[in-house]
Amino acid sequence: MQALIDSLVANCSSLQALPVSLVYAAVQALVAVLMFAGFFAPLAAILVFVERRVAGRMQSRVGPNRVGPQGILQSVADGIKLLLKEDIIPDLADKPLFRLAPYLVFLGAFLAFVVIPFSSKIVVADFDVSIFYLLAVESLVVVGVVMSGWASNNKWSLLGGMRAAAQIISYEVPVSMTVLMVVLVTGSMSVQGIIGAQGAWPWEWLIFKSPFTFVAFFILFTGSLAEGNRTPFDIPEAESELVSGYNTEYSGFRFSIFFLAEYANLYLIGSLATILFLGGWQAEPLVKLLGVQESWARHLLEFATYFSKVAALMFVVIQLRWTLPRVRIDQLMSLCWKYLVPACFVNLLAMSLWMIIMASAPAIVPLVISIVMATTGFAAFGYFFMRVKYHLDYAKAEITFNPLS
Amino acid sequence: MTYFNNILASVQTVFEGMTITFSHLFRPPMTIQYPDRTARPIKETLPERYRGFLHVDTSICTCCTLCETSCPIDCIVIDHGKDAELGKRVMTRFDIDEAKCMYCGLCTEPCPTGAIAFTREFEAATTDLESLVFKFINKGDKIVPYKVVKTKKGGDVAAEEAGA
């Protein structure tokens, strides 16, 4: 990023008159705005549509397919509807807090996008402690959720807000410890540094480095689901229990802010897991194969790798929503404090021991272990598809009934 | 020990559940996208004796007005009288208010020729209630009722009709 700005300044004489730090700041701000308006906001809108179609097919129905060709303009229609709705603020609600709350939740999700990379050189802000910054900024969501629950002057919203606070704060512990483990292993707190310590081949990813990082991936994934209020942990916005939890009293534009923040968080969940465990944008062999080391096509390729991994994880998150029932609040708390946190502690200790042992072992041993783990991982993946095929073969007869035939 | 059994059970069940939902992505959905994307028009899938709107075939109506008198809601209105020009009995109005009709079938039972009968038509949702009054004789038309041919028992009706 720095290099790009330097080359820009060198080429354009009028910019050299301004102080350098101002140019850097202005270009970064511009890039952030561009990324937000051009990538993340449309992505959230598209994700809503994809979720509804995928959810429909998983439930043996179609999903929205009328608005545009195959229904792709559904998000546009929803956006227009939300913008045109009347902005209702309950009479006894705490007005300043009510107005402020959606923007805090929104900030919590979108501030984190500043450190999410697109490729090896394209990231809005690459600094030494980006992962730490990401974790810190995610916590803003709690403030916004509790604020909206309280300011709505509604018992159910308050309940939703309190439960959300308990949930998000509790699950930050396993997530942070997993991130700590990754920092321990890679030795760097910056996002680009963590991805740089991994490689493109599956056995070079952190997830297959040892059984403990494998477990850590699932702990991180579960914790992130809870952070993002996704089913099975969507008690704060439990659609069938609390009407809509903390966002019950919101309508129109304010609701769309909550909505957009939730779906942007989805991308963040996928991103976090990909950056920390799945090798991010690493695509060196592919780059060499296509011979695009020193051109913009390299960045495109790396972005494609990164995005496909994130998309696969986002699909898994969406599928989980329509597979698992919601957990009770006490089950949620016991899962966090009795299962995930002890597992994190054990993991951290064991991984540290592992690193000490592997440091004095011949170099081939970690590689062999990684390859064995990668093979087992992909075998489990293959077993998944075998079971899918089994279900398709054996369940067919009862399901396809066409009353019009 | 239950602790580890819990972990194992949750992993197994989540895995199995995900395979099931994933398999559903490859099954055709069960949605019938009425009204424009159905396999056949719904009308044709209904049983033959389905009680849709009433239809009157005025070419075989004998103007006996048994349907009018049997209707418990008085939704059938038939105007008939001697026409000065033709010198015969004619029908000038045959209205059925399909919105009032309760589809009991009491009018179709006594009809001697089966002129009034149920169809399988049901799609007539409208914003104007007046448009549900079906007029089977246009304004100003005069329909001569069908003449019932008396036949011998066991006789050939078609031949007698052709002759008459």
PDB file of N, CA, C and O in Angstrom, chain A residues 337-402:
ATOM      1  N   TRP A 337     -18.285 -21.510  28.767  1.00  0.00           N
ATOM      2  CA  TRP A 337     -17.387 -21.557  29.920  1.00  0.00           C
ATOM      3  C   TRP A 337     -16.967 -22.955  30.313  1.00  0.00           C
ATOM      4  O   TRP A 337     -15.929 -23.136  30.925  1.00  0.00           O
ATOM      5  N   LYS A 338     -17.772 -23.974  30.014  1.00  0.00           N
ATOM      6  CA  LYS A 338     -17.395 -25.315  30.451  1.00  0.00           C
ATOM      7  C   LYS A 338     -16.716 -26.122  29.363  1.00  0.00           C
ATOM      8  O   LYS A 338     -15.997 -27.070  29.653  1.00  0.00           O
ATOM      9  N   TYR A 339     -16.940 -25.771  28.104  1.00  0.00           N
ATOM     10  CA  TYR A 339     -16.335 -26.576  27.041  1.00  0.00           C
ATOM     11  C   TYR A 339     -15.281 -25.802  26.268  1.00  0.00           C
ATOM     12  O   TYR A 339     -14.173 -26.260  26.109  1.00  0.00           O
ATOM     13  N   LEU A 340     -15.632 -24.609  25.776  1.00  0.00           N
ATOM     14  CA  LEU A 340     -14.695 -23.917  24.898  1.00  0.00           C
ATOM     15  C   LEU A 340     -13.503 -23.344  25.649  1.00  0.00           C
ATOM     16  O   LEU A 340     -12.369 -23.466  25.205  1.00  0.00           O
ATOM     17  N   VAL A 341     -13.744 -22.702  26.795  1.00  0.00           N
ATOM     18  CA  VAL A 341     -12.634 -22.048  27.498  1.00  0.00           C
ATOM     19  C   VAL A 341     -11.623 -23.065  28.034  1.00  0.00           C
ATOM     20  O   VAL A 341     -10.415 -22.883  27.822  1.00  0.00           O
ATOM     21  N   PRO A 342     -12.043 -24.167  28.712  1.00  0.00           N
ATOM     22  CA  PRO A 342     -11.039 -25.158  29.114  1.00  0.00           C
ATOM     23  C   PRO A 342     -10.307 -25.751  27.919  1.00  0.00           C
ATOM     24  O   PRO A 342      -9.093 -25.961  27.966  1.00  0.00           O
ATOM     25  N   ALA A 343     -11.072 -25.996  26.827  1.00  0.00           N
ATOM     26  CA  ALA A 343     -10.425 -26.531  25.630  1.00  0.00           C
ATOM     27  C   ALA A 343      -9.373 -25.559  25.127  1.00  0.00           C
ATOM     28  O   ALA A 343      -8.302 -25.978  24.677  1.00  0.00           O
ATOM     29  N   CYS A 344      -9.672 -24.270  25.180  1.00  0.00           N
ATOM     30  CA  CYS A 344      -8.694 -23.262  24.743  1.00  0.00           C
ATOM     31  C   CYS A 344      -7.437 -23.299  25.587  1.00  0.00           C
ATOM     32  O   CYS A 344      -6.330 -23.231  25.056  1.00  0.00           O
ATOM     33  N   PHE A 345      -7.622 -23.386  26.901  1.00  0.00           N
ATOM     34  CA  PHE A 345      -6.457 -23.424  27.773  1.00  0.00           C
ATOM     35  C   PHE A 345      -5.582 -24.627  27.469  1.00  0.00           C
ATOM     36  O   PHE A 345      -4.354 -24.519  27.293  1.00  0.00           O
ATOM     37  N   VAL A 346      -6.232 -25.800  27.380  1.00  0.00           N
ATOM     38  CA  VAL A 346      -5.490 -27.037  27.105  1.00  0.00           C
ATOM     39  C   VAL A 346      -4.766 -26.925  25.775  1.00  0.00           C
ATOM     40  O   VAL A 346      -3.590 -27.286  25.643  1.00  0.00           O
ATOM     41  N   ASN A 347      -5.477 -26.389  24.789  1.00  0.00           N
ATOM     42  CA  ASN A 347      -4.926 -26.204  23.452  1.00  0.00           C
ATOM     43  C   ASN A 347      -3.680 -25.350  23.471  1.00  0.00           C
ATOM     44  O   ASN A 347      -2.663 -25.663  22.848  1.00  0.00           O
ATOM     45  N   LEU A 348      -3.788 -24.229  24.184  1.00  0.00           N
ATOM     46  CA  LEU A 348      -2.671 -23.274  24.222  1.00  0.00           C
ATOM     47  C   LEU A 348      -1.438 -23.925  24.817  1.00  0.00           C
ATOM     48  O   LEU A 348      -0.346 -23.868  24.252  1.00  0.00           O
ATOM     49  N   LEU A 349      -1.635 -24.611  25.947  1.00  0.00           N
ATOM     50  CA  LEU A 349      -0.503 -25.280  26.592  1.00  0.00           C
ATOM     51  C   LEU A 349       0.082 -26.356  25.698  1.00  0.00           C
ATOM     52  O   LEU A 349       1.307 -26.449  25.508  1.00  0.00           O
ATOM     53  N   ALA A 350      -0.818 -27.168  25.126  1.00  0.00           N
ATOM     54  CA  ALA A 350      -0.329 -28.276  24.308  1.00  0.00           C
ATOM     55  C   ALA A 350       0.405 -27.772  23.080  1.00  0.00           C
ATOM     56  O   ALA A 350       1.418 -28.343  22.665  1.00  0.00           O
ATOM     57  N   MET A 351      -0.126 -26.666  22.487  1.00  0.00           N
ATOM     58  CA  MET A 351       0.535 -26.134  21.293  1.00  0.00           C
ATOM     59  C   MET A 351       1.908 -25.588  21.636  1.00  0.00           C
ATOM     60  O   MET A 351       2.851 -25.743  20.855  1.00  0.00           O
ATOM     61  N   SER A 352       2.027 -24.956  22.797  1.00  0.00           N
ATOM     62  CA  SER A 352       3.331 -24.442  23.200  1.00  0.00           C
ATOM     63  C   SER A 352       4.323 -25.593  23.358  1.00  0.00           C
ATOM     64  O   SER A 352       5.464 -25.520  22.889  1.00  0.00           O
ATOM     65  N   LEU A 353       3.842 -26.679  23.997  1.00  0.00           N
ATOM     66  CA  LEU A 353       4.686 -27.869  24.154  1.00  0.00           C
ATOM     67  C   LEU A 353       5.089 -28.413  22.793  1.00  0.00           C
ATOM     68  O   LEU A 353       6.252 -28.766  22.549  1.00  0.00           O
ATOM     69  N   TRP A 354       4.115 -28.492  21.902  1.00  0.00           N
ATOM     70  CA  TRP A 354       4.335 -28.983  20.539  1.00  0.00           C
ATOM     71  C   TRP A 354       5.428 -28.180  19.864  1.00  0.00           C
ATOM     72  O   TRP A 354       6.337 -28.733  19.238  1.00  0.00           O
ATOM     73  N   MET A 355       5.330 -26.840  20.009  1.00  0.00           N
ATOM     74  CA  MET A 355       6.318 -26.000  19.338  1.00  0.00           C
ATOM     75  C   MET A 355       7.709 -26.238  19.887  1.00  0.00           C
ATOM     76  O   MET A 355       8.688 -26.247  19.135  1.00  0.00           O
ATOM     77  N   ILE A 356       7.788 -26.438  21.211  1.00  0.00           N
ATOM     78  CA  ILE A 356       9.105 -26.707  21.807  1.00  0.00           C
ATOM     79  C   ILE A 356       9.667 -28.019  21.273  1.00  0.00           C
ATOM     80  O   ILE A 356      10.838 -28.121  20.893  1.00  0.00           O
ATOM     81  N   ILE A 357       8.797 -29.056  21.229  1.00  0.00           N
ATOM     82  CA  ILE A 357       9.275 -30.359  20.770  1.00  0.00           C
ATOM     83  C   ILE A 357       9.685 -30.289  19.303  1.00  0.00           C
ATOM     84  O   ILE A 357      10.726 -30.793  18.912  1.00  0.00           O
ATOM     85  N   MET A 358       8.838 -29.650  18.492  1.00  0.00           N
ATOM     86  CA  MET A 358       9.113 -29.605  17.056  1.00  0.00           C
ATOM     87  C   MET A 358      10.346 -28.776  16.728  1.00  0.00           C
ATOM     88  O   MET A 358      10.947 -28.953  15.679  1.00  0.00           O
ATOM     89  N   ALA A 359      10.681 -27.837  17.621  1.00  0.00           N
ATOM     90  CA  ALA A 359      11.860 -27.006  17.345  1.00  0.00           C
ATOM     91  C   ALA A 359      13.127 -27.842  17.314  1.00  0.00           C
ATOM     92  O   ALA A 359      14.064 -27.543  16.578  1.00  0.00           O
ATOM     93  N   SER A 360      13.133 -28.929  18.140  1.00  0.00           N
ATOM     94  CA  SER A 360      14.353 -29.740  18.193  1.00  0.00           C
ATOM     95  C   SER A 360      14.230 -31.042  17.413  1.00  0.00           C
ATOM     96  O   SER A 360      15.048 -31.929  17.532  1.00  0.00           O
ATOM     97  N   ALA A 361      13.150 -31.166  16.614  1.00  0.00           N
ATOM     98  CA  ALA A 361      12.997 -32.372  15.788  1.00  0.00           C
ATOM     99  C   ALA A 361      13.527 -32.076  14.395  1.00  0.00           C
ATOM    100  O   ALA A 361      13.612 -30.905  13.998  1.00  0.00           O
ATOM    101  N   PRO A 362      13.878 -33.116  13.626  1.00  0.00           N
ATOM    102  CA  PRO A 362      14.330 -32.876  12.245  1.00  0.00           C
ATOM    103  C   PRO A 362      13.223 -32.209  11.435  1.00  0.00           C
ATOM    104  O   PRO A 362      12.043 -32.429  11.676  1.00  0.00           O
ATOM    105  N   ALA A 363      13.590 -31.389  10.471  1.00  0.00           N
ATOM    106  CA  ALA A 363      12.623 -30.538   9.765  1.00  0.00           C
ATOM    107  C   ALA A 363      11.538 -31.310   9.060  1.00  0.00           C
ATOM    108  O   ALA A 363      10.464 -30.778   8.785  1.00  0.00           O
ATOM    109  N   ILE A 364      11.815 -32.604   8.714  1.00  0.00           N
ATOM    110  CA  ILE A 364      10.838 -33.375   7.949  1.00  0.00           C
ATOM    111  C   ILE A 364       9.600 -33.723   8.788  1.00  0.00           C
ATOM    112  O   ILE A 364       8.510 -33.880   8.256  1.00  0.00           O
ATOM    113  N   VAL A 365       9.780 -33.802  10.128  1.00  0.00           N
ATOM    114  CA  VAL A 365       8.671 -34.293  10.966  1.00  0.00           C
ATOM    115  C   VAL A 365       7.450 -33.380  10.918  1.00  0.00           C
ATOM    116  O   VAL A 365       6.341 -33.861  10.664  1.00  0.00           O
ATOM    117  N   PRO A 366       7.590 -32.052  11.125  1.00  0.00           N
ATOM    118  CA  PRO A 366       6.383 -31.211  11.040  1.00  0.00           C
ATOM    119  C   PRO A 366       5.725 -31.291   9.665  1.00  0.00           C
ATOM    120  O   PRO A 366       4.502 -31.280   9.554  1.00  0.00           O
ATOM    121  N   LEU A 367       6.548 -31.374   8.627  1.00  0.00           N
ATOM    122  CA  LEU A 367       5.992 -31.435   7.273  1.00  0.00           C
ATOM    123  C   LEU A 367       5.157 -32.694   7.094  1.00  0.00           C
ATOM    124  O   LEU A 367       4.050 -32.657   6.568  1.00  0.00           O
ATOM    125  N   VAL A 368       5.701 -33.838   7.554  1.00  0.00           N
ATOM    126  CA  VAL A 368       4.969 -35.100   7.410  1.00  0.00           C
ATOM    127  C   VAL A 368       3.664 -35.046   8.187  1.00  0.00           C
ATOM    128  O   VAL A 368       2.605 -35.456   7.709  1.00  0.00           O
ATOM    129  N   ILE A 369       3.767 -34.506   9.407  1.00  0.00           N
ATOM    130  CA  ILE A 369       2.546 -34.410  10.220  1.00  0.00           C
ATOM    131  C   ILE A 369       1.510 -33.535   9.521  1.00  0.00           C
ATOM    132  O   ILE A 369       0.315 -33.871   9.470  1.00  0.00           O
ATOM    133  N   SER A 370       1.979 -32.417   8.957  1.00  0.00           N
ATOM    134  CA  SER A 370       1.034 -31.528   8.262  1.00  0.00           C
ATOM    135  C   SER A 370       0.378 -32.244   7.101  1.00  0.00           C
ATOM    136  O   SER A 370      -0.826 -32.130   6.880  1.00  0.00           O
ATOM    137  N   ILE A 371       1.196 -32.982   6.332  1.00  0.00           N
ATOM    138  CA  ILE A 371       0.621 -33.662   5.162  1.00  0.00           C
ATOM    139  C   ILE A 371      -0.376 -34.730   5.608  1.00  0.00           C
ATOM    140  O   ILE A 371      -1.462 -34.863   5.033  1.00  0.00           O
ATOM    141  N   VAL A 372      -0.037 -35.464   6.681  1.00  0.00           N
ATOM    142  CA  VAL A 372      -0.963 -36.487   7.180  1.00  0.00           C
ATOM    143  C   VAL A 372      -2.272 -35.833   7.627  1.00  0.00           C
ATOM    144  O   VAL A 372      -3.368 -36.291   7.310  1.00  0.00           O
ATOM    145  N   MET A 373      -2.141 -34.713   8.364  1.00  0.00           N
ATOM    146  CA  MET A 373      -3.348 -34.038   8.851  1.00  0.00           C
ATOM    147  C   MET A 373      -4.180 -33.490   7.698  1.00  0.00           C
ATOM    148  O   MET A 373      -5.406 -33.562   7.720  1.00  0.00           O
ATOM    149  N   ALA A 374      -3.483 -32.931   6.673  1.00  0.00           N
ATOM    150  CA  ALA A 374      -4.217 -32.400   5.529  1.00  0.00           C
ATOM    151  C   ALA A 374      -4.984 -33.512   4.829  1.00  0.00           C
ATOM    152  O   ALA A 374      -6.144 -33.334   4.434  1.00  0.00           O
ATOM    153  N   THR A 375      -4.325 -34.676   4.690  1.00  0.00           N
ATOM    154  CA  THR A 375      -5.008 -35.807   4.040  1.00  0.00           C
ATOM    155  C   THR A 375      -6.221 -36.232   4.843  1.00  0.00           C
ATOM    156  O   THR A 375      -7.301 -36.482   4.288  1.00  0.00           O
ATOM    157  N   THR A 376      -6.058 -36.326   6.179  1.00  0.00           N
ATOM    158  CA  THR A 376      -7.211 -36.715   7.017  1.00  0.00           C
ATOM    159  C   THR A 376      -8.317 -35.690   6.892  1.00  0.00           C
ATOM    160  O   THR A 376      -9.502 -36.050   6.784  1.00  0.00           O
ATOM    161  N   GLY A 377      -7.930 -34.401   6.890  1.00  0.00           N
ATOM    162  CA  GLY A 377      -8.937 -33.347   6.774  1.00  0.00           C
ATOM    163  C   GLY A 377      -9.732 -33.487   5.495  1.00  0.00           C
ATOM    164  O   GLY A 377     -10.969 -33.438   5.487  1.00  0.00           O
ATOM    165  N   PHE A 378      -9.026 -33.661   4.367  1.00  0.00           N
ATOM    166  CA  PHE A 378      -9.735 -33.782   3.106  1.00  0.00           C
ATOM    167  C   PHE A 378     -10.503 -35.088   3.001  1.00  0.00           C
ATOM    168  O   PHE A 378     -11.536 -35.160   2.325  1.00  0.00           O
ATOM    169  N   ALA A 379     -10.020 -36.138   3.706  1.00  0.00           N
ATOM    170  CA  ALA A 379     -10.782 -37.387   3.732  1.00  0.00           C
ATOM    171  C   ALA A 379     -12.105 -37.190   4.458  1.00  0.00           C
ATOM    172  O   ALA A 379     -13.150 -37.693   4.027  1.00  0.00           O
ATOM    173  N   ALA A 380     -12.066 -36.415   5.558  1.00  0.00           N
ATOM    174  CA  ALA A 380     -13.308 -36.122   6.279  1.00  0.00           C
ATOM    175  C   ALA A 380     -14.270 -35.340   5.380  1.00  0.00           C
ATOM    176  O   ALA A 380     -15.478 -35.587   5.356  1.00  0.00           O
ATOM    177  N   PHE A 381     -13.699 -34.426   4.610  1.00  0.00           N
ATOM    178  CA  PHE A 381     -14.477 -33.657   3.647  1.00  0.00           C
ATOM    179  C   PHE A 381     -15.129 -34.586   2.628  1.00  0.00           C
ATOM    180  O   PHE A 381     -16.305 -34.453   2.275  1.00  0.00           O
ATOM    181  N   GLY A 382     -14.342 -35.560   2.158  1.00  0.00           N
ATOM    182  CA  GLY A 382     -14.871 -36.520   1.200  1.00  0.00           C
ATOM    183  C   GLY A 382     -15.953 -37.388   1.807  1.00  0.00           C
ATOM    184  O   GLY A 382     -16.958 -37.698   1.170  1.00  0.00           O
ATOM    185  N   TYR A 383     -15.772 -37.746   3.089  1.00  0.00           N
ATOM    186  CA  TYR A 383     -16.794 -38.524   3.786  1.00  0.00           C
ATOM    187  C   TYR A 383     -18.097 -37.754   3.845  1.00  0.00           C
ATOM    188  O   TYR A 383     -19.193 -38.319   3.710  1.00  0.00           O
ATOM    189  N   PHE A 384     -17.972 -36.423   4.015  1.00  0.00           N
ATOM    190  CA  PHE A 384     -19.160 -35.561   4.029  1.00  0.00           C
ATOM    191  C   PHE A 384     -19.949 -35.747   2.739  1.00  0.00           C
ATOM    192  O   PHE A 384     -21.165 -35.968   2.754  1.00  0.00           O
ATOM    193  N   PHE A 385     -19.243 -35.704   1.616  1.00  0.00           N
ATOM    194  CA  PHE A 385     -19.967 -35.815   0.345  1.00  0.00           C
ATOM    195  C   PHE A 385     -20.509 -37.210   0.106  1.00  0.00           C
ATOM    196  O   PHE A 385     -21.549 -37.380  -0.530  1.00  0.00           O
ATOM    197  N   MET A 386     -19.831 -38.229   0.680  1.00  0.00           N
ATOM    198  CA  MET A 386     -20.375 -39.588   0.587  1.00  0.00           C
ATOM    199  C   MET A 386     -21.702 -39.671   1.314  1.00  0.00           C
ATOM    200  O   MET A 386     -22.669 -40.267   0.829  1.00  0.00           O
ATOM    201  N   ARG A 387     -21.766 -39.049   2.482  1.00  0.00           N
ATOM    202  CA  ARG A 387     -23.016 -39.081   3.250  1.00  0.00           C
ATOM    203  C   ARG A 387     -24.103 -38.295   2.535  1.00  0.00           C
ATOM    204  O   ARG A 387     -25.283 -38.663   2.579  1.00  0.00           O
ATOM    205  N   VAL A 388     -23.715 -37.196   1.869  1.00  0.00           N
ATOM    206  CA  VAL A 388     -24.705 -36.421   1.118  1.00  0.00           C
ATOM    207  C   VAL A 388     -25.304 -37.282   0.024  1.00  0.00           C
ATOM    208  O   VAL A 388     -26.513 -37.314  -0.192  1.00  0.00           O
ATOM    209  N   LYS A 389     -24.421 -38.021  -0.662  1.00  0.00           N
ATOM    210  CA  LYS A 389     -24.887 -38.891  -1.745  1.00  0.00           C
ATOM    211  C   LYS A 389     -25.822 -39.961  -1.185  1.00  0.00           C
ATOM    212  O   LYS A 389     -26.860 -40.283  -1.771  1.00  0.00           O
ATOM    213  N   TYR A 390     -25.469 -40.510  -0.006  1.00  0.00           N
ATOM    214  CA  TYR A 390     -26.320 -41.507   0.635  1.00  0.00           C
ATOM    215  C   TYR A 390     -27.709 -40.944   0.862  1.00  0.00           C
ATOM    216  O   TYR A 390     -28.721 -41.584   0.558  1.00  0.00           O
ATOM    217  N   HIS A 391     -27.772 -39.712   1.387  1.00  0.00           N
ATOM    218  CA  HIS A 391     -29.075 -39.122   1.671  1.00  0.00           C
ATOM    219  C   HIS A 391     -29.862 -38.894   0.399  1.00  0.00           C
ATOM    220  O   HIS A 391     -31.069 -39.102   0.362  1.00  0.00           O
ATOM    221  N   LEU A 392     -29.175 -38.485  -0.660  1.00  0.00           N
ATOM    222  CA  LEU A 392     -29.874 -38.253  -1.910  1.00  0.00           C
ATOM    223  C   LEU A 392     -30.440 -39.549  -2.473  1.00  0.00           C
ATOM    224  O   LEU A 392     -31.552 -39.589  -2.976  1.00  0.00           O
ATOM    225  N   ASP A 393     -29.657 -40.643  -2.356  1.00  0.00           N
ATOM    226  CA  ASP A 393     -30.130 -41.904  -2.930  1.00  0.00           C
ATOM    227  C   ASP A 393     -31.289 -42.490  -2.165  1.00  0.00           C
ATOM    228  O   ASP A 393     -32.254 -42.972  -2.743  1.00  0.00           O
ATOM    229  N   TYR A 394     -31.197 -42.453  -0.833  1.00  0.00           N
ATOM    230  CA  TYR A 394     -32.185 -43.167  -0.049  1.00  0.00           C
ATOM    231  C   TYR A 394     -33.401 -42.346   0.273  1.00  0.00           C
ATOM    232  O   TYR A 394     -34.414 -42.884   0.680  1.00  0.00           O
ATOM    233  N   ALA A 395     -33.321 -41.036   0.151  1.00  0.00           N
ATOM    234  CA  ALA A 395     -34.482 -40.242   0.546  1.00  0.00           C
ATOM    235  C   ALA A 395     -35.320 -39.852  -0.648  1.00  0.00           C
ATOM    236  O   ALA A 395     -36.380 -39.286  -0.511  1.00  0.00           O
ATOM    237  N   LYS A 396     -34.880 -40.160  -1.854  1.00  0.00           N
ATOM    238  CA  LYS A 396     -35.536 -39.655  -3.060  1.00  0.00           C
ATOM    239  C   LYS A 396     -36.999 -40.037  -3.157  1.00  0.00           C
ATOM    240  O   LYS A 396     -37.854 -39.228  -3.394  1.00  0.00           O
ATOM    241  N   ALA A 397     -37.318 -41.319  -2.970  1.00  0.00           N
ATOM    242  CA  ALA A 397     -38.651 -41.814  -3.311  1.00  0.00           C
ATOM    243  C   ALA A 397     -39.777 -41.059  -2.600  1.00  0.00           C
ATOM    244  O   ALA A 397     -40.782 -40.718  -3.205  1.00  0.00           O
ATOM    245  N   GLU A 398     -39.612 -40.788  -1.287  1.00  0.00           N
ATOM    246  CA  GLU A 398     -40.748 -40.184  -0.584  1.00  0.00           C
ATOM    247  C   GLU A 398     -40.891 -38.710  -0.874  1.00  0.00           C
ATOM    248  O   GLU A 398     -41.940 -38.156  -0.685  1.00  0.00           O
ATOM    249  N   ILE A 399     -39.802 -38.075  -1.289  1.00  0.00           N
ATOM    250  CA  ILE A 399     -39.830 -36.618  -1.319  1.00  0.00           C
ATOM    251  C   ILE A 399     -40.426 -36.046  -2.601  1.00  0.00           C
ATOM    252  O   ILE A 399     -41.156 -35.088  -2.560  1.00  0.00           O
ATOM    253  N   THR A 400     -40.105 -36.650  -3.762  1.00  0.00           N
ATOM    254  CA  THR A 400     -40.556 -36.011  -5.006  1.00  0.00           C
ATOM    255  C   THR A 400     -41.983 -36.405  -5.310  1.00  0.00           C
ATOM    256  O   THR A 400     -42.247 -37.409  -5.938  1.00  0.00           O
ATOM    257  N   PHE A 401     -42.918 -35.586  -4.836  1.00  0.00           N
ATOM    258  CA  PHE A 401     -44.339 -35.830  -5.073  1.00  0.00           C
ATOM    259  C   PHE A 401     -44.881 -34.609  -5.761  1.00  0.00           C
ATOM    260  O   PHE A 401     -44.866 -33.518  -5.220  1.00  0.00           O
ATOM    261  N   ASN A 402     -45.332 -34.733  -6.982  1.00  0.00           N
ATOM    262  CA  ASN A 402     -45.868 -33.587  -7.699  1.00  0.00           C
ATOM    263  C   ASN A 402     -47.370 -33.738  -7.806  1.00  0.00           C
ATOM    264  O   ASN A 402     -47.864 -34.569  -8.561  1.00  0.00           O
TER     265      ASN A 402
END
